[in-house]
Structure formats: C-alpha cells, structure tokens
mmCIF file of N, CA and C in Angstrom:
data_model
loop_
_atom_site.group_PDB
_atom_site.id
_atom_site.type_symbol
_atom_site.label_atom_id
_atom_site.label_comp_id
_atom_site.label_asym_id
_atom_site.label_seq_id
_atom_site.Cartn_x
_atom_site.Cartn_y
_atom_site.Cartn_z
ATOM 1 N N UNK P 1 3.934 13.376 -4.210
ATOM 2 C CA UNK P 1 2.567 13.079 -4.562
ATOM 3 C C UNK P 1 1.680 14.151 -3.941
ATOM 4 N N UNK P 2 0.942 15.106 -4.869
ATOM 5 C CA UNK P 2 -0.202 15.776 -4.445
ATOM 6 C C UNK P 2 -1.203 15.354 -3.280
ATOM 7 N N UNK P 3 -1.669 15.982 -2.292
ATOM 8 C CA UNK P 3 -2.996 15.609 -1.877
ATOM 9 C C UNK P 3 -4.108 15.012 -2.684
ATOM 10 N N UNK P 4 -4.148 15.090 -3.287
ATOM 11 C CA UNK P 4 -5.373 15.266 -4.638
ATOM 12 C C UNK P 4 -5.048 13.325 -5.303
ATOM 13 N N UNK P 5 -3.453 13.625 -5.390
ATOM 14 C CA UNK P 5 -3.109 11.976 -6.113
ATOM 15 C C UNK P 5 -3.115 10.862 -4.905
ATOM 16 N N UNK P 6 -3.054 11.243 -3.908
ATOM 17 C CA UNK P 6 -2.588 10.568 -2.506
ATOM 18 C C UNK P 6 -4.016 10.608 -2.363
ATOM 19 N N UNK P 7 -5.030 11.115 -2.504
ATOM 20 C CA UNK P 7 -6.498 10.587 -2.097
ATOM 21 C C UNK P 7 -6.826 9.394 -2.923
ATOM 22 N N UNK P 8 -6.585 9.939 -4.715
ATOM 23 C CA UNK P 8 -7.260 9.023 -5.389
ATOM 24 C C UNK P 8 -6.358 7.506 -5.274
ATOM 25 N N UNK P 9 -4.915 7.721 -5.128
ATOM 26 C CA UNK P 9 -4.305 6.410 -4.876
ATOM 27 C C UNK P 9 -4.664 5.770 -3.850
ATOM 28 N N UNK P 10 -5.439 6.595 -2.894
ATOM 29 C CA UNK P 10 -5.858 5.574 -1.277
ATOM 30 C C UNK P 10 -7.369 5.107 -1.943
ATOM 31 N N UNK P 11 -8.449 5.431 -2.876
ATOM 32 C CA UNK P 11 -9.382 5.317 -3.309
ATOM 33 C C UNK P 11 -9.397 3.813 -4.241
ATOM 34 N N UNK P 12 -8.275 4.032 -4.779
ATOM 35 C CA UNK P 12 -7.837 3.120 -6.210
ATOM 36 C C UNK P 12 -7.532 1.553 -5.111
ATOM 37 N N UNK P 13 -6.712 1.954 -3.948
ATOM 38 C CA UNK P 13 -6.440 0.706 -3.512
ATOM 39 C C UNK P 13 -7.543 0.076 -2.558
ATOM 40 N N UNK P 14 -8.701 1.167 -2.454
ATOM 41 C CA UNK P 14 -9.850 0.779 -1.387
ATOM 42 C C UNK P 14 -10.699 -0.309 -2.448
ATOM 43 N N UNK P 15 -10.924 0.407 -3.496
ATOM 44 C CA UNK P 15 -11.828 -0.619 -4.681
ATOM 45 C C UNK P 15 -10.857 -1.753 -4.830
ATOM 46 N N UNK P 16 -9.510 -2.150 -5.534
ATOM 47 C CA UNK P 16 -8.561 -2.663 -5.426
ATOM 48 C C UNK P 16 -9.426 -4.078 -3.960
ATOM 49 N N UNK P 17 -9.067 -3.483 -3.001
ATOM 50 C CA UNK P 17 -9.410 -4.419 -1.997
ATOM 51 C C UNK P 17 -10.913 -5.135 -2.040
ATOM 52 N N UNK P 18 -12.140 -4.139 -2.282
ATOM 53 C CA UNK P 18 -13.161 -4.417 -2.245
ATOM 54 C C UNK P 18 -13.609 -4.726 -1.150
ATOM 55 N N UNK P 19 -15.382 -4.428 -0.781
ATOM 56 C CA UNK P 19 -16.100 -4.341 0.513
ATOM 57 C C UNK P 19 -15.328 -6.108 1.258
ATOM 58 N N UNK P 20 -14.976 -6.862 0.836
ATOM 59 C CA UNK P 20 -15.092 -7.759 1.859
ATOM 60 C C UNK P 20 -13.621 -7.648 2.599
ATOM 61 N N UNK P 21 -12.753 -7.572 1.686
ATOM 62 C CA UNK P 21 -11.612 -7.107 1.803
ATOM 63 C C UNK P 21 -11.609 -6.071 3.415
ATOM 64 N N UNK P 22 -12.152 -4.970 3.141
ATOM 65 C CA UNK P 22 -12.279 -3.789 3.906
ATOM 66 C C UNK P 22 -13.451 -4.559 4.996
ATOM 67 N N UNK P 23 -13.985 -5.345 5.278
ATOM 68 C CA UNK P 23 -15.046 -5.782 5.956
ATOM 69 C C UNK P 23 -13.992 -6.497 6.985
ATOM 70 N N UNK P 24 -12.845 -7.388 6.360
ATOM 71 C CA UNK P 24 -12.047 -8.375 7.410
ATOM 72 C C UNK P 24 -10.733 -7.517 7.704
ATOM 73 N N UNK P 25 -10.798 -6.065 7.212
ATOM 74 C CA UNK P 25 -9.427 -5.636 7.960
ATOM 75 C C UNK P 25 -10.395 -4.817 9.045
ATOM 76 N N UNK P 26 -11.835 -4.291 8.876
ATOM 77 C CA UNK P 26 -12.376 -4.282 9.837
ATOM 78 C C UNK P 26 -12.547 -4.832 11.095
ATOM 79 N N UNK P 27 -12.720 -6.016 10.758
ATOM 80 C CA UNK P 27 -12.998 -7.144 11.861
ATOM 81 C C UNK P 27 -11.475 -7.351 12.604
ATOM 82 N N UNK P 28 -10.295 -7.399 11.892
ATOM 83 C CA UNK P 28 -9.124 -7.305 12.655
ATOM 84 C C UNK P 28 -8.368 -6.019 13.103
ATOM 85 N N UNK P 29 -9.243 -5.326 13.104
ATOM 86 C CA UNK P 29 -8.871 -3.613 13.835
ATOM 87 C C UNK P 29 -9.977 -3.620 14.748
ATOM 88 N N UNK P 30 -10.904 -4.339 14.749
ATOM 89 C CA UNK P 30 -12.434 -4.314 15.677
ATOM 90 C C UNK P 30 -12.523 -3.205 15.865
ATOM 91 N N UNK P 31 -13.335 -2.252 14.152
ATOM 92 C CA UNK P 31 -13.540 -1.295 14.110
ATOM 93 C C UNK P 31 -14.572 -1.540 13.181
ATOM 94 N N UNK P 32 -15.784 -0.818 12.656
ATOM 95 C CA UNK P 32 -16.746 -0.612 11.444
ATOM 96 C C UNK P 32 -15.857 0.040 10.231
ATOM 97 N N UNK P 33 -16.696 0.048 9.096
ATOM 98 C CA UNK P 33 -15.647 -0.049 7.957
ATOM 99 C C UNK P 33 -15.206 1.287 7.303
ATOM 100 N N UNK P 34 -15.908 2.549 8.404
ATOM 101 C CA UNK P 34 -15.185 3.550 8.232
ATOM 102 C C UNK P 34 -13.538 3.806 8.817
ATOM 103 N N UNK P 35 -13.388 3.443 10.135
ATOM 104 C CA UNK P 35 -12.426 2.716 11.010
ATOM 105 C C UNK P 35 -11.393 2.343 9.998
ATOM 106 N N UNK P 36 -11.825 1.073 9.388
ATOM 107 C CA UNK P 36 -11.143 0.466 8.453
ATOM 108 C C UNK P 36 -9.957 1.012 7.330
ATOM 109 N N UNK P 37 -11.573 1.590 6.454
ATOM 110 C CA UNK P 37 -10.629 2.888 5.554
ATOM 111 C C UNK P 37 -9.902 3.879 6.011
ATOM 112 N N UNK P 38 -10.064 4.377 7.602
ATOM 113 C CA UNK P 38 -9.119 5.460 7.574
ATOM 114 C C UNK P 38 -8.282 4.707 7.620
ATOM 115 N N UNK P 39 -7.685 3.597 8.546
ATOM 116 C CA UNK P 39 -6.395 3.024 8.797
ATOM 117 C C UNK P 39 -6.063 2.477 7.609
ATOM 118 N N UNK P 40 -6.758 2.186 6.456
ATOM 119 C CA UNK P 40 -6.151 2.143 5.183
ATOM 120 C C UNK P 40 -5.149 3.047 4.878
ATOM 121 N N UNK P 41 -6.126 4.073 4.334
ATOM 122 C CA UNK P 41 -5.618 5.461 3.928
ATOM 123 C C UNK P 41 -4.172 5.896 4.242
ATOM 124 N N UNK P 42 -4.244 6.083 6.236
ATOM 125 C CA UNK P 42 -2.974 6.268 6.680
ATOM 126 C C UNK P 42 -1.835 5.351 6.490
ATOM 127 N N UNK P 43 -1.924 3.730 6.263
ATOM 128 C CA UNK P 43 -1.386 2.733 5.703
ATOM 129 C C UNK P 43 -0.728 2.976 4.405
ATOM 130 N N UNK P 44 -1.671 3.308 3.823
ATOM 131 C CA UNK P 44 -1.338 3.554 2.245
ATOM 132 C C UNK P 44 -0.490 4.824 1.524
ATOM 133 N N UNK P 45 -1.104 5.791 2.468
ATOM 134 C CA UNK P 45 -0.385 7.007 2.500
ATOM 135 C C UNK P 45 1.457 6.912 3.394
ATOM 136 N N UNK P 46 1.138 6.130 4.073
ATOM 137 C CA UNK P 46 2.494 5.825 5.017
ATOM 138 C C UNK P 46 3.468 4.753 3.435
ATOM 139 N N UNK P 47 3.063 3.702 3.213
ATOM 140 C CA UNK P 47 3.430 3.137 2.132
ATOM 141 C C UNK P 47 4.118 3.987 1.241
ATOM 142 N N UNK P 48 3.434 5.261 0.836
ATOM 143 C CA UNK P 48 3.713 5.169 -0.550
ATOM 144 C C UNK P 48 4.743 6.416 -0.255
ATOM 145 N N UNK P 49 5.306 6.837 1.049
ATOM 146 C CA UNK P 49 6.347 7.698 1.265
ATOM 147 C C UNK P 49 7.805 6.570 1.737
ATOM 148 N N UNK P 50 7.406 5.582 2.058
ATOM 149 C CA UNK P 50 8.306 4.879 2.585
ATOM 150 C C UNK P 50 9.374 4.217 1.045
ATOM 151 N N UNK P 51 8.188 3.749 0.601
ATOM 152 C CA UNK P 51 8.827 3.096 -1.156
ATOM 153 C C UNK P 51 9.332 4.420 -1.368
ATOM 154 N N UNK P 52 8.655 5.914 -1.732
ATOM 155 C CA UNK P 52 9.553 6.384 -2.124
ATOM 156 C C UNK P 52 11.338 6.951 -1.538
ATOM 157 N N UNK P 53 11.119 6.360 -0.323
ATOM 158 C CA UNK P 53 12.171 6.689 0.540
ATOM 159 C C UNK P 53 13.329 5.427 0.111
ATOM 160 N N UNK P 54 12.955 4.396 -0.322
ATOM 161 C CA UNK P 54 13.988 2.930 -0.731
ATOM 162 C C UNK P 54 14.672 3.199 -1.823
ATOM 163 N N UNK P 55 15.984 3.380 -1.890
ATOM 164 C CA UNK P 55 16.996 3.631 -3.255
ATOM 165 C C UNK P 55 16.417 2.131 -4.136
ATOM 166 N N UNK P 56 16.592 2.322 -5.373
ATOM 167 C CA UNK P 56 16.529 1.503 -6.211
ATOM 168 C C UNK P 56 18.049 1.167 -7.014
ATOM 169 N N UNK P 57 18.351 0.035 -7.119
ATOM 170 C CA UNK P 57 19.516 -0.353 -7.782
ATOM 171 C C UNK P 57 20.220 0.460 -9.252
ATOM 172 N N UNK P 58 21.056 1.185 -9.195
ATOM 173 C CA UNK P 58 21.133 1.535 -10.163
ATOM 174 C C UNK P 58 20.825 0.874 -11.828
ATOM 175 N N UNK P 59 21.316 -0.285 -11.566
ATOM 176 C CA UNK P 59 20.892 -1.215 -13.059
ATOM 177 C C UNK P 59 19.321 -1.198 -13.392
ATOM 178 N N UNK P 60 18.215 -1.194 -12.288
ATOM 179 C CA UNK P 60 17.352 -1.249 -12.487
ATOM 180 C C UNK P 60 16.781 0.208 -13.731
ATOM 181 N N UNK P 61 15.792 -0.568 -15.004
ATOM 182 C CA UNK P 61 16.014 0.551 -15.631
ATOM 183 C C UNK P 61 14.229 1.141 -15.105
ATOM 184 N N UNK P 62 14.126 2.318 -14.836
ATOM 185 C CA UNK P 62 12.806 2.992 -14.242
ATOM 186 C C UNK P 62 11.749 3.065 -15.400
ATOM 187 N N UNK P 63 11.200 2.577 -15.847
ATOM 188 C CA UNK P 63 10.069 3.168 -16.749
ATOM 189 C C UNK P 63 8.760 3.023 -16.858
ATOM 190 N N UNK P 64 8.721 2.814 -14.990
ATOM 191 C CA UNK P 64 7.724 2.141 -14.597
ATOM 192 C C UNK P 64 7.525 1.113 -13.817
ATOM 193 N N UNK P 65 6.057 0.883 -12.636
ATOM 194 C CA UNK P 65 6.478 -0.627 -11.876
ATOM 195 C C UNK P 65 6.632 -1.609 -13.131
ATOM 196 N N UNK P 66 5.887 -1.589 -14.226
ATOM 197 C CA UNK P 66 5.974 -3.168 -14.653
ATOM 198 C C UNK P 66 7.403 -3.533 -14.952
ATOM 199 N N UNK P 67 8.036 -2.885 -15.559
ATOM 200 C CA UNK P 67 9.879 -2.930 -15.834
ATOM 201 C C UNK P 67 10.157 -3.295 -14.393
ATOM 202 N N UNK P 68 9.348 -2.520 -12.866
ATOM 203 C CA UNK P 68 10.575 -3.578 -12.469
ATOM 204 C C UNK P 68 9.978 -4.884 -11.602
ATOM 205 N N UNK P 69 9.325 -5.429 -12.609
ATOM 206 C CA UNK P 69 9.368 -6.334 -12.311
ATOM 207 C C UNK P 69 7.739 -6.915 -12.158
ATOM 208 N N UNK P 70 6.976 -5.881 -12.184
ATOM 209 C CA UNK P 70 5.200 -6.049 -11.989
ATOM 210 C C UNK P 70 5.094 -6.697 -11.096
ATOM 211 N N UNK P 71 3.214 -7.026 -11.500
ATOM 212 C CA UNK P 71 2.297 -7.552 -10.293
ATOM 213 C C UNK P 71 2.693 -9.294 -10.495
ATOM 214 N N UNK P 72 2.742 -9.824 -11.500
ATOM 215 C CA UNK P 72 3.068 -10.836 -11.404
ATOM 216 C C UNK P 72 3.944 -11.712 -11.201
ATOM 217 N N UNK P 73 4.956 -10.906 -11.072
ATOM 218 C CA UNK P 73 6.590 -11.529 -10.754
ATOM 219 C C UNK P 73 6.759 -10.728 -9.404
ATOM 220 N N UNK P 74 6.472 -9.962 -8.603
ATOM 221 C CA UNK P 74 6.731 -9.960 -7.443
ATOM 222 C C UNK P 74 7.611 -8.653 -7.679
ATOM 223 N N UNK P 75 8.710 -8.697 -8.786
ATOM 224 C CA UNK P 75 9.686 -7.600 -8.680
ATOM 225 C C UNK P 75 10.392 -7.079 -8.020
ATOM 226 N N UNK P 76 10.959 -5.656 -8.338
ATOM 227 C CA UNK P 76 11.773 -4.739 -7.268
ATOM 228 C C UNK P 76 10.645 -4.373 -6.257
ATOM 229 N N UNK P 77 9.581 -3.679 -6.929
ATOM 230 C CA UNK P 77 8.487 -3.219 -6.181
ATOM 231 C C UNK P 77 7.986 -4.032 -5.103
ATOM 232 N N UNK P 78 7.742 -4.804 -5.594
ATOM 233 C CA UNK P 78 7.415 -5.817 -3.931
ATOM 234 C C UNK P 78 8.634 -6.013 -3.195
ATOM 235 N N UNK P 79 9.538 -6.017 -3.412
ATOM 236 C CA UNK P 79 10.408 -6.234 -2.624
ATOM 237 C C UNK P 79 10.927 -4.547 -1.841
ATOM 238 N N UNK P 80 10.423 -3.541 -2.394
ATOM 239 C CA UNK P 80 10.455 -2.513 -1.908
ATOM 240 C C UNK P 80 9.060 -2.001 -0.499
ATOM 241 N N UNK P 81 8.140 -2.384 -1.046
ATOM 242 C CA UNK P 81 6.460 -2.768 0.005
ATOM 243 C C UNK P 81 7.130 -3.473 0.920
ATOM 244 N N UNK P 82 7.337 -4.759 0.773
ATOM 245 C CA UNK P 82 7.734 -5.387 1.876
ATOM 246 C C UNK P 82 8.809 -4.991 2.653
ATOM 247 N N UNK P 83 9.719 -4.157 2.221
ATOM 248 C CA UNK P 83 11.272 -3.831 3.394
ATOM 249 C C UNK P 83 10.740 -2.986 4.078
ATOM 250 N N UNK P 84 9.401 -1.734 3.265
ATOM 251 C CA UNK P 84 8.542 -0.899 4.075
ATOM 252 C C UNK P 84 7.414 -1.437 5.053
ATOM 253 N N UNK P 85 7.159 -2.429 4.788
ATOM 254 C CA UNK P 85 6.133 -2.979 6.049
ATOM 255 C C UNK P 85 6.219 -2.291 7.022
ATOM 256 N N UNK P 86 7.163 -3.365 7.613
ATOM 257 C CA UNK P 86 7.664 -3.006 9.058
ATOM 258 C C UNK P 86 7.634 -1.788 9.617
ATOM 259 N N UNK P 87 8.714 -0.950 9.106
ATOM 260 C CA UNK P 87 8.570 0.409 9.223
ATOM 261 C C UNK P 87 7.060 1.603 9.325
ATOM 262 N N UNK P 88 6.103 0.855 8.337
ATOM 263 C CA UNK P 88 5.210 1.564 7.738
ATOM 264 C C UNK P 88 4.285 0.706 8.974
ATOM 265 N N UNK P 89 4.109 -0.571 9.104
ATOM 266 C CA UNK P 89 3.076 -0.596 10.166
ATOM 267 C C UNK P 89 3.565 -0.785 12.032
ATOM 268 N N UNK P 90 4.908 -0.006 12.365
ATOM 269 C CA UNK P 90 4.981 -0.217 13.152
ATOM 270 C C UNK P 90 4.757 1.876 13.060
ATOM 271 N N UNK P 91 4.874 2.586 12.216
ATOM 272 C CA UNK P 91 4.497 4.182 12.615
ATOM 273 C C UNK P 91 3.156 3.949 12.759
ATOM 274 N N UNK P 92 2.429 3.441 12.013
ATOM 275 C CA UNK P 92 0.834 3.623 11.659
ATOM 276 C C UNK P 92 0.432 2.843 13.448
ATOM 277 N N UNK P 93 0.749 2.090 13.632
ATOM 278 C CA UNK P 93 0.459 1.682 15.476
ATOM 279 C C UNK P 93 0.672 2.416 16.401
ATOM 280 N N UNK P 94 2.287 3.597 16.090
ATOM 281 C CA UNK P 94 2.445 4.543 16.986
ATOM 282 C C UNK P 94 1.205 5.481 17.000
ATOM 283 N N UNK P 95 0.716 5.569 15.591
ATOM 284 C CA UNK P 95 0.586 7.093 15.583
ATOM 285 C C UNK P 95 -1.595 6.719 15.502
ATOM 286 N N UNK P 96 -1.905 5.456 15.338
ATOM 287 C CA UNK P 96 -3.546 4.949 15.802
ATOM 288 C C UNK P 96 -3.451 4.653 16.902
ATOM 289 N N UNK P 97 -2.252 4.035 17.545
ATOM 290 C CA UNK P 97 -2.721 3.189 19.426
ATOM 291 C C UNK P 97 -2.877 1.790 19.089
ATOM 292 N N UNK P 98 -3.067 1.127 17.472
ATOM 293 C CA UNK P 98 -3.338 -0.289 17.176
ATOM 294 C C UNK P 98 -2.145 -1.259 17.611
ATOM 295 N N UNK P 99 -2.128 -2.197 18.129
ATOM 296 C CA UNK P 99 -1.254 -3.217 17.983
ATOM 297 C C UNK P 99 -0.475 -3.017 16.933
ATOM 298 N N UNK P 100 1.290 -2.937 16.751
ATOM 299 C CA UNK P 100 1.368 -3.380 16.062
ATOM 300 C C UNK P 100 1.602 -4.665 14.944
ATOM 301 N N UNK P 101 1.247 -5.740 15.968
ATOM 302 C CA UNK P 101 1.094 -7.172 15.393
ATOM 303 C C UNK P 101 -0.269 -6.928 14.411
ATOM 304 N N UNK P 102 -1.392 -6.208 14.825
ATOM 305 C CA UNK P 102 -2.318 -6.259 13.831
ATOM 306 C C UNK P 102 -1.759 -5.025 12.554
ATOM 307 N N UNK P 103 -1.573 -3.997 12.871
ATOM 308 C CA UNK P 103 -1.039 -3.353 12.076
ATOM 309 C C UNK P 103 -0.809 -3.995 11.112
ATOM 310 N N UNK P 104 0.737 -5.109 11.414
ATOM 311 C CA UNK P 104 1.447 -5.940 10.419
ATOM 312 C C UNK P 104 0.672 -6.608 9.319
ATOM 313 N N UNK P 105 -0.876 -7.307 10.316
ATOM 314 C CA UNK P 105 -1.039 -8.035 9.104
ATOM 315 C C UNK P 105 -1.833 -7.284 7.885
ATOM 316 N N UNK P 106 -2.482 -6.117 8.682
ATOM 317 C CA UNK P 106 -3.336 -5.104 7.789
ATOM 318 C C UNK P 106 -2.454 -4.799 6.453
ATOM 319 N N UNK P 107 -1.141 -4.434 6.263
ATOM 320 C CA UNK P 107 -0.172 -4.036 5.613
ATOM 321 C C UNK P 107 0.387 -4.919 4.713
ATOM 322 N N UNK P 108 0.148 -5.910 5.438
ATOM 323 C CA UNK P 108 0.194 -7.559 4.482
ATOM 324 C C UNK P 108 -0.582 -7.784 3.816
ATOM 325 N N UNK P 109 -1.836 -7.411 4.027
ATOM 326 C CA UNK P 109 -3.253 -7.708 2.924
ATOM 327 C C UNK P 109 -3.445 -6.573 2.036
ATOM 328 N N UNK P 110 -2.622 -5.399 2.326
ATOM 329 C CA UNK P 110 -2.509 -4.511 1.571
ATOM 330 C C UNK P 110 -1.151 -4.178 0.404
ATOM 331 N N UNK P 111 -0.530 -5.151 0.774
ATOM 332 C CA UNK P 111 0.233 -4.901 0.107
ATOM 333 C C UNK P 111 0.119 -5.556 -1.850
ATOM 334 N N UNK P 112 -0.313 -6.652 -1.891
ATOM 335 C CA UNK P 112 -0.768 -6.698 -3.417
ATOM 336 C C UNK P 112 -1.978 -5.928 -3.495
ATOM 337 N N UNK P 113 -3.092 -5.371 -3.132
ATOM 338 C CA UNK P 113 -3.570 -3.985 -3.603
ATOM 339 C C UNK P 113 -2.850 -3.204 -4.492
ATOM 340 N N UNK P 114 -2.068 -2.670 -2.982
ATOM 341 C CA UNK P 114 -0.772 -1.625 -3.876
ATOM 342 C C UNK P 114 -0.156 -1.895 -5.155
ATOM 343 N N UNK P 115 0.410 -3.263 -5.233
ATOM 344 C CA UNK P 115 1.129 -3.441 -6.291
ATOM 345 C C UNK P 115 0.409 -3.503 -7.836
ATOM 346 N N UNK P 116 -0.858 -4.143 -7.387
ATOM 347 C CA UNK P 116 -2.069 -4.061 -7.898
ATOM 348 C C UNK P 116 -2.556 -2.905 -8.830
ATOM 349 N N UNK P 117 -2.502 -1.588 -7.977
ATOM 350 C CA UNK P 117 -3.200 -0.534 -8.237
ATOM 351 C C UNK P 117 -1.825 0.186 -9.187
ATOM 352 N N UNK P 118 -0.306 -0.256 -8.510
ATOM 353 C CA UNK P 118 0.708 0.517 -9.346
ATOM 354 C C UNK P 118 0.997 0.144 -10.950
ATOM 355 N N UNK P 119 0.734 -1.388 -10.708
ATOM 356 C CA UNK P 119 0.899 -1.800 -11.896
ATOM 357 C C UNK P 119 -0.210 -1.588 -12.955
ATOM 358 N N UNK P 120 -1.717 -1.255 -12.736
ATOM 359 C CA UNK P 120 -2.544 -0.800 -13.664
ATOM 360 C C UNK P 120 -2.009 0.810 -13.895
ATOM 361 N N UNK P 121 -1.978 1.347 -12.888
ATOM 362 C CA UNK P 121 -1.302 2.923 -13.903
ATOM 363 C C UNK P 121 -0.122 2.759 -14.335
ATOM 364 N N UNK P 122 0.090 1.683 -14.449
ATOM 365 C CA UNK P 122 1.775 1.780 -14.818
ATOM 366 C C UNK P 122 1.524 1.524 -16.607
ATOM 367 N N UNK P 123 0.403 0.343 -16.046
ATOM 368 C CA UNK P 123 0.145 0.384 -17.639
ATOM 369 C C UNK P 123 -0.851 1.338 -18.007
ATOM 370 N N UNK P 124 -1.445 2.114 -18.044
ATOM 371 C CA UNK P 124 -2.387 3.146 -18.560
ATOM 372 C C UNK P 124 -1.265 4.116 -19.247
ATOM 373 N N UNK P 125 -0.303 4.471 -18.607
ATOM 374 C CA UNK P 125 0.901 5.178 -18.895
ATOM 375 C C UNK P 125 1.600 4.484 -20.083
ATOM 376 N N UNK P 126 1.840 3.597 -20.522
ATOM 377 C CA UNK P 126 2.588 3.102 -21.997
ATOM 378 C C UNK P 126 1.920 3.537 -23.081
#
C-alpha cells in the first residue's frame, strides 16, 4: 500500500468512525482528538500490514473482502482483524507508551470501521 493509499485508508476509517467515535477513543487515551487520530492512524496503518501478513486459506476464493465473507457475516476478514489485534495493539503501546489494555480496546472499536471501510471499496470495485 502506497503512502498516498495508507493516508486515504486511515481518512476513510476516521469518517467511518465519526467525531463521537474519535471523541471516546479520545477520552480513553486521555488525549484531545488530535491525540486520538494519530493513534488511529498508527492503529490502522499497523492493521492493515498485519492482515496483510495472515495467509488466507487456500479454498478461500480472493475477489475481494465481500467474497470472503463481508461486513455482515463477520467472514475471513474479521477473523483476520481480530488474530491481528493483539499483535497490532500490543506494537502500537510499545511504540506510543499507551497501556496496552487501552490500546486493546481502541483496536476493538476500530475494528468494524475497518471492515466497514474494506467492504465499501470492495464494492466500488465490482
């Protein structure tokens, strides 16, 4: 992923969340809501190297998140976000100084965003 796509995908999942959204991951980083978005960003940006780091089942056929499985069924894809959690918000704590118990849950409220934001370009793309 470009710099350029890795901005607008951290952008896509900031609207995705919306000000209140970004207002209460504020309040649980006890930071203002610039604070917020960066630890998004690095969240999101950490995310979206980790999924691509998770093998996918060979049977699974690729032609997109919604094939595997979309926003509404939970899918491969969520089940790929979630094995990255952990991983993804215990670097993002190393590498801010945050708890990573809060980390965790930041990554948790972010995670249907993500799936959110994959599955609308997934469909713009058909």
């Amino acid at each position: 992923m470009s710099e350029d796509s890795a901005t607008a995908f951290q952008d896509d999942v900031l609207d995705e969340l919306g000000g209140d959204k970004v207002q209460e991951i504020a309040g649980l980083l006890g930071t203002d809501e610039t604070g917020a978005r960066e630890v998004v960003g690095t969240t999101v940006s950490a995310l979206s190297g980790e999924a691509a780091t998770v093998e996918t089942p060979q049977e699974a056929p690729l032609q997109g998140v919604v094939t595997l499985g979309g926003f509404a069924t939970g899918g491969l894809m969520a089940g790929v976000l979630a094995k990255a959690a952990k991983p993804v918000a215990n670097a993002v704590a190393k590498k801010t100084g945050l708890p990573p118990a809060t980390v965790t849950r930041v990554v948790e409220m972010l995670i249907p965003a993500v799936l959110a934001v994959l599955t609308k370009r997934a469909a713009k793309k058909k």
